[in-house]
């Protein structure tokens, strides 16, 4: 939890510096799980985790802005910004509420601009564009892909050596578009093998982010990581986020 405690401190200072502290006691934060269609629309592929019921998108609202975060522990929430800032962050539900709220507040402050998941045809377009992004930024790397995103894995596997880990036991041992999905316990080994780590921002929610950073170049994908990436200086790929 050391990593999110540091983010919490930066978030707290941001609230103070931007003069939001006077609103801490007002019930300005609400959050709810989105239906799959609300979150991702109707993409061409039907094997996204959001559509299979393994993950849910939480959406938090703050004033005029919304922020989202993936979680496998969805639930409704309404409280004050002050209470969000003091959440114990003991589980994936609390961490998702905290991160979605962080995204919403930073969107309200115009510090980030991609806090809403892409929809319909956009996930496929995002996956196709990722190949060009990786090649331009990193050449021809061996990729450790942390957290299965089927469209991205499909696109990348046609162009780069890639190994994939996932926390969902239903995926482990399966092949997705010819790529073996390995257990998350293999993550350190796979990162050591790689030249580049592409990791889901959901690692911040499930408290595995600290095991991903620090050894190889890391790019986090998706909207969950938006606020954290800005505060921590991480590289983020999210071509079609809203």
Tab-separated table of C-alpha atoms in Angstrom:
chain	number	residue	atom	x	y	z
A	1	UNK	CA	0.000	0.000	0.000
A	2	UNK	CA	3.004	2.328	0.126
A	3	UNK	CA	2.511	3.376	-3.490
A	4	UNK	CA	-1.112	4.503	-3.114
A	5	UNK	CA	-0.296	6.277	0.128
A	6	UNK	CA	2.093	8.447	-1.857
A	7	UNK	CA	-0.620	9.111	-4.441
A	8	UNK	CA	-3.051	9.937	-1.646
A	9	UNK	CA	-0.647	12.553	-0.290
A	10	UNK	CA	-0.262	14.134	-3.731
A	11	UNK	CA	-4.036	14.083	-4.201
A	12	UNK	CA	-4.547	15.726	-0.818
A	13	UNK	CA	-2.068	18.487	-1.658
A	14	UNK	CA	-3.758	18.992	-5.011
A	15	UNK	CA	-7.144	19.437	-3.322
A	16	UNK	CA	-5.636	22.026	-0.973
A	17	UNK	CA	-3.674	23.850	-3.652
A	18	UNK	CA	-6.675	24.102	-5.972
A	19	UNK	CA	-8.896	25.410	-3.177
A	20	UNK	CA	-11.237	22.424	-3.136
A	21	UNK	CA	-10.717	21.890	0.590
A	22	UNK	CA	-13.722	24.046	1.465
A	23	UNK	CA	-15.897	21.526	-0.343
A	24	UNK	CA	-14.508	18.478	1.428
A	25	UNK	CA	-17.529	18.232	3.721
A	26	UNK	CA	-20.086	18.495	0.919
A	27	UNK	CA	-21.475	15.272	-0.530
A	28	UNK	CA	-19.881	15.900	-3.874
A	29	UNK	CA	-18.642	12.417	-4.721
A	30	UNK	CA	-20.848	9.617	-5.972
A	31	UNK	CA	-19.932	6.396	-7.738
A	32	UNK	CA	-21.755	3.457	-9.263
A	33	UNK	CA	-21.003	0.390	-11.376
A	34	UNK	CA	-21.757	0.762	-15.079
A	35	UNK	CA	-23.455	-1.867	-17.187
A	36	UNK	CA	-21.207	-3.395	-19.872
A	37	UNK	CA	-22.982	-1.430	-22.591
A	38	UNK	CA	-22.633	1.818	-20.652
A	39	UNK	CA	-18.923	1.164	-20.186
A	40	UNK	CA	-17.821	-0.154	-23.569
A	41	UNK	CA	-20.827	-0.032	-25.893
A	42	UNK	CA	-20.922	-2.807	-28.500
A	43	UNK	CA	-17.382	-3.570	-29.655
A	44	UNK	CA	-16.638	-6.022	-32.441
A	45	UNK	CA	-14.970	-8.526	-30.089
A	46	UNK	CA	-17.090	-10.097	-27.369
A	47	UNK	CA	-14.247	-11.371	-25.150
A	48	UNK	CA	-13.414	-8.161	-23.287
A	49	UNK	CA	-13.498	-8.700	-19.506
A	50	UNK	CA	-16.198	-6.034	-19.189
A	51	UNK	CA	-18.469	-8.097	-21.429
A	52	UNK	CA	-17.721	-11.412	-19.727
A	53	UNK	CA	-18.698	-10.181	-16.278
A	54	UNK	CA	-15.242	-10.648	-14.741
A	55	UNK	CA	-14.644	-6.934	-14.254
A	56	UNK	CA	-16.876	-3.923	-13.823
A	57	UNK	CA	-16.305	-0.270	-14.521
A	58	UNK	CA	-16.916	2.050	-11.574
A	59	UNK	CA	-17.765	5.617	-12.509
A	60	UNK	CA	-17.294	8.424	-10.001
A	61	UNK	CA	-18.788	11.885	-10.414
A	62	UNK	CA	-17.372	15.112	-9.041
A	63	UNK	CA	-19.121	18.338	-10.023
A	64	UNK	CA	-19.052	18.453	-13.823
A	65	UNK	CA	-16.611	15.583	-14.334
A	66	UNK	CA	-16.577	11.793	-14.359
A	67	UNK	CA	-13.748	9.370	-13.766
A	68	UNK	CA	-13.663	5.604	-14.167
A	69	UNK	CA	-11.752	2.623	-12.808
A	70	UNK	CA	-11.934	-1.127	-13.409
A	71	UNK	CA	-12.605	-3.391	-10.450
A	72	UNK	CA	-13.729	-6.910	-9.620
A	73	UNK	CA	-15.436	-5.574	-6.447
A	74	UNK	CA	-18.113	-3.158	-7.701
A	75	UNK	CA	-20.541	-1.253	-5.524
A	76	UNK	CA	-22.316	2.038	-5.084
A	77	UNK	CA	-20.793	4.864	-3.090
A	78	UNK	CA	-21.767	8.366	-2.026
A	79	UNK	CA	-19.822	10.484	0.379
A	80	UNK	CA	-17.644	13.548	0.760
A	81	UNK	CA	-14.335	14.223	-0.903
A	82	UNK	CA	-12.813	14.328	2.581
A	83	UNK	CA	-13.989	10.778	3.270
A	84	UNK	CA	-12.635	9.536	-0.058
A	85	UNK	CA	-9.269	11.015	0.858
A	86	UNK	CA	-9.289	8.997	4.084
A	87	UNK	CA	-10.518	5.651	2.725
A	88	UNK	CA	-8.428	2.816	4.213
A	89	UNK	CA	-7.786	1.375	0.710
A	90	UNK	CA	-7.990	-2.132	2.134
A	91	UNK	CA	-9.541	-3.853	-0.891
A	92	UNK	CA	-10.268	-3.526	-4.582
A	93	UNK	CA	-13.595	-1.798	-3.923
A	94	UNK	CA	-12.097	1.013	-1.835
A	95	UNK	CA	-9.127	1.413	-4.164
A	96	UNK	CA	-11.431	1.617	-7.195
A	97	UNK	CA	-13.572	4.293	-5.537
A	98	UNK	CA	-10.457	6.267	-4.620
A	99	UNK	CA	-8.924	6.008	-8.100
A	100	UNK	CA	-12.160	6.759	-9.975
A	101	UNK	CA	-12.655	9.810	-7.752
A	102	UNK	CA	-9.068	10.913	-8.321
A	103	UNK	CA	-9.700	10.697	-12.058
A	104	UNK	CA	-12.929	12.693	-11.781
A	105	UNK	CA	-11.356	15.442	-9.665
A	106	UNK	CA	-8.337	15.729	-11.952
A	107	UNK	CA	-10.679	15.843	-14.953
A	108	UNK	CA	-12.627	18.646	-13.250
A	109	UNK	CA	-9.336	20.489	-12.757
A	110	UNK	CA	-8.424	19.913	-16.429
A	111	UNK	CA	-5.243	18.064	-15.467
A	112	UNK	CA	-6.226	14.924	-17.391
A	113	UNK	CA	-8.553	14.523	-20.344
A	114	UNK	CA	-9.056	10.766	-20.752
A	115	UNK	CA	-11.098	9.413	-17.873
A	116	UNK	CA	-13.937	7.657	-19.745
A	117	UNK	CA	-13.496	4.296	-21.496
A	118	UNK	CA	-13.601	4.078	-25.278
A	119	UNK	CA	-16.693	2.510	-26.866
A	120	UNK	CA	-18.033	0.477	-29.772
A	121	UNK	CA	-15.408	0.301	-32.550
A	122	UNK	CA	-12.842	2.334	-30.625
A	123	UNK	CA	-11.303	-0.533	-28.572
A	124	UNK	CA	-10.381	-2.304	-31.815
A	125	UNK	CA	-8.963	0.874	-33.317
A	126	UNK	CA	-6.981	1.508	-30.136
A	127	UNK	CA	-5.476	-1.995	-30.299
A	128	UNK	CA	-4.475	-1.531	-33.942
A	129	UNK	CA	-2.852	1.832	-33.236
A	130	UNK	CA	-0.888	0.354	-30.313
A	131	UNK	CA	1.369	-1.522	-32.766
A	132	UNK	CA	2.463	1.738	-34.380
A	133	UNK	CA	2.892	3.381	-30.974
A	134	UNK	CA	5.167	0.603	-29.698
A	135	UNK	CA	7.241	0.502	-32.869
A	136	UNK	CA	7.751	4.270	-32.909
A	137	UNK	CA	8.618	4.471	-29.215
A	138	UNK	CA	10.528	1.230	-28.646
A	139	UNK	CA	11.480	-0.380	-31.961
A	140	UNK	CA	11.009	-4.151	-31.911
A	141	UNK	CA	10.817	-5.054	-28.203
A	142	UNK	CA	9.959	-8.256	-26.432
A	143	UNK	CA	6.760	-7.366	-24.617
A	144	UNK	CA	5.594	-8.417	-21.175
A	145	UNK	CA	1.862	-7.810	-21.257
A	146	UNK	CA	0.359	-7.630	-17.762
A	147	UNK	CA	-3.413	-8.068	-17.583
A	148	UNK	CA	-5.092	-9.674	-20.590
A	149	UNK	CA	-6.701	-7.271	-23.047
A	150	UNK	CA	-7.625	-9.568	-25.952
A	151	UNK	CA	-7.729	-7.034	-28.798
A	152	UNK	CA	-4.358	-5.564	-27.839
A	153	UNK	CA	-2.726	-8.974	-27.464
A	154	UNK	CA	-4.090	-10.002	-30.860
A	155	UNK	CA	-2.653	-6.905	-32.535
A	156	UNK	CA	0.721	-7.044	-30.813
A	157	UNK	CA	1.282	-10.777	-31.257
A	158	UNK	CA	1.352	-10.387	-35.027
A	159	UNK	CA	4.336	-8.024	-34.796
A	160	UNK	CA	6.302	-8.579	-31.563
A	161	UNK	CA	7.469	-11.395	-29.284
A	162	UNK	CA	4.968	-11.262	-26.414
A	163	UNK	CA	4.192	-13.054	-23.155
A	164	UNK	CA	1.007	-12.388	-21.218
A	165	UNK	CA	0.024	-12.830	-17.575
A	166	UNK	CA	-3.400	-12.498	-16.017
A	167	UNK	CA	-4.987	-12.808	-12.574
A	168	UNK	CA	-8.163	-14.476	-13.840
A	169	UNK	CA	-7.784	-18.262	-13.382
A	170	UNK	CA	-10.273	-18.836	-16.211
A	171	UNK	CA	-7.736	-17.329	-18.628
A	172	UNK	CA	-4.567	-18.924	-17.275
A	173	UNK	CA	-3.395	-21.822	-19.421
A	174	UNK	CA	-5.605	-20.793	-22.324
A	175	UNK	CA	-4.370	-19.530	-25.658
A	176	UNK	CA	-5.742	-16.257	-26.919
A	177	UNK	CA	-5.007	-15.678	-30.596
A	178	UNK	CA	-2.142	-18.153	-30.300
A	179	UNK	CA	-0.619	-16.596	-27.163
A	180	UNK	CA	-0.440	-18.626	-23.946
A	181	UNK	CA	-1.885	-16.782	-20.958
A	182	UNK	CA	0.389	-17.380	-17.982
A	183	UNK	CA	-0.286	-17.114	-14.276
A	184	UNK	CA	0.458	-13.793	-12.589
A	185	UNK	CA	3.063	-15.546	-10.433
A	186	UNK	CA	5.241	-15.633	-13.574
A	187	UNK	CA	5.186	-11.830	-13.877
A	188	UNK	CA	8.704	-11.218	-12.424
A	189	UNK	CA	10.228	-13.805	-14.779
A	190	UNK	CA	8.375	-12.419	-17.792
A	191	UNK	CA	9.373	-8.848	-17.001
A	192	UNK	CA	13.002	-9.988	-16.764
A	193	UNK	CA	12.636	-11.606	-20.219
A	194	UNK	CA	11.083	-8.492	-21.738
A	195	UNK	CA	12.339	-5.210	-23.156
A	196	UNK	CA	9.037	-3.408	-22.539
A	197	UNK	CA	6.198	-3.847	-20.058
A	198	UNK	CA	2.652	-3.013	-21.128
A	199	UNK	CA	0.462	-3.145	-18.043
A	200	UNK	CA	-3.183	-2.547	-17.327
A	201	UNK	CA	-3.901	0.431	-15.110
A	202	UNK	CA	-6.004	-1.954	-13.049
A	203	UNK	CA	-2.761	-2.957	-11.326
A	204	UNK	CA	-3.337	0.180	-9.222
A	205	UNK	CA	-6.720	-1.175	-8.104
A	206	UNK	CA	-5.621	-4.729	-7.357
A	207	UNK	CA	-2.464	-3.529	-5.584
A	208	UNK	CA	0.036	-5.184	-7.926
A	209	UNK	CA	1.435	-2.037	-9.558
A	210	UNK	CA	4.575	-1.924	-7.439
A	211	UNK	CA	5.592	-5.335	-8.806
A	212	UNK	CA	5.476	-4.010	-12.367
A	213	UNK	CA	7.551	-0.832	-12.222
A	214	UNK	CA	11.237	-0.256	-11.665
A	215	UNK	CA	12.987	-2.805	-13.855
A	216	UNK	CA	12.025	-2.202	-17.475
A	217	UNK	CA	10.308	0.624	-19.393
A	218	UNK	CA	6.601	0.517	-18.520
A	219	UNK	CA	3.588	1.850	-20.387
A	220	UNK	CA	0.227	1.615	-18.649
A	221	UNK	CA	-2.846	1.288	-20.823
A	222	UNK	CA	-6.432	2.363	-20.222
A	223	UNK	CA	-8.307	5.099	-18.373
A	224	UNK	CA	-7.976	3.714	-14.828
A	225	UNK	CA	-4.394	4.937	-14.558
A	226	UNK	CA	-5.017	8.479	-15.903
A	227	UNK	CA	-4.792	10.450	-12.668
A	228	UNK	CA	-2.053	8.295	-11.181
A	229	UNK	CA	0.008	8.522	-14.373
A	230	UNK	CA	-0.158	12.316	-14.205
A	231	UNK	CA	0.779	12.459	-10.519
A	232	UNK	CA	3.484	9.778	-10.653
A	233	UNK	CA	4.926	10.582	-14.074
A	234	UNK	CA	4.085	7.250	-15.711
A	235	UNK	CA	3.660	6.821	-19.441
A	236	UNK	CA	0.085	6.044	-20.460
A	237	UNK	CA	-1.370	4.720	-23.698
A	238	UNK	CA	-5.047	5.519	-24.228
A	239	UNK	CA	-5.680	6.628	-27.808
A	240	UNK	CA	-9.466	6.719	-27.761
A	241	UNK	CA	-10.343	7.510	-24.154
A	242	UNK	CA	-12.865	10.277	-23.596
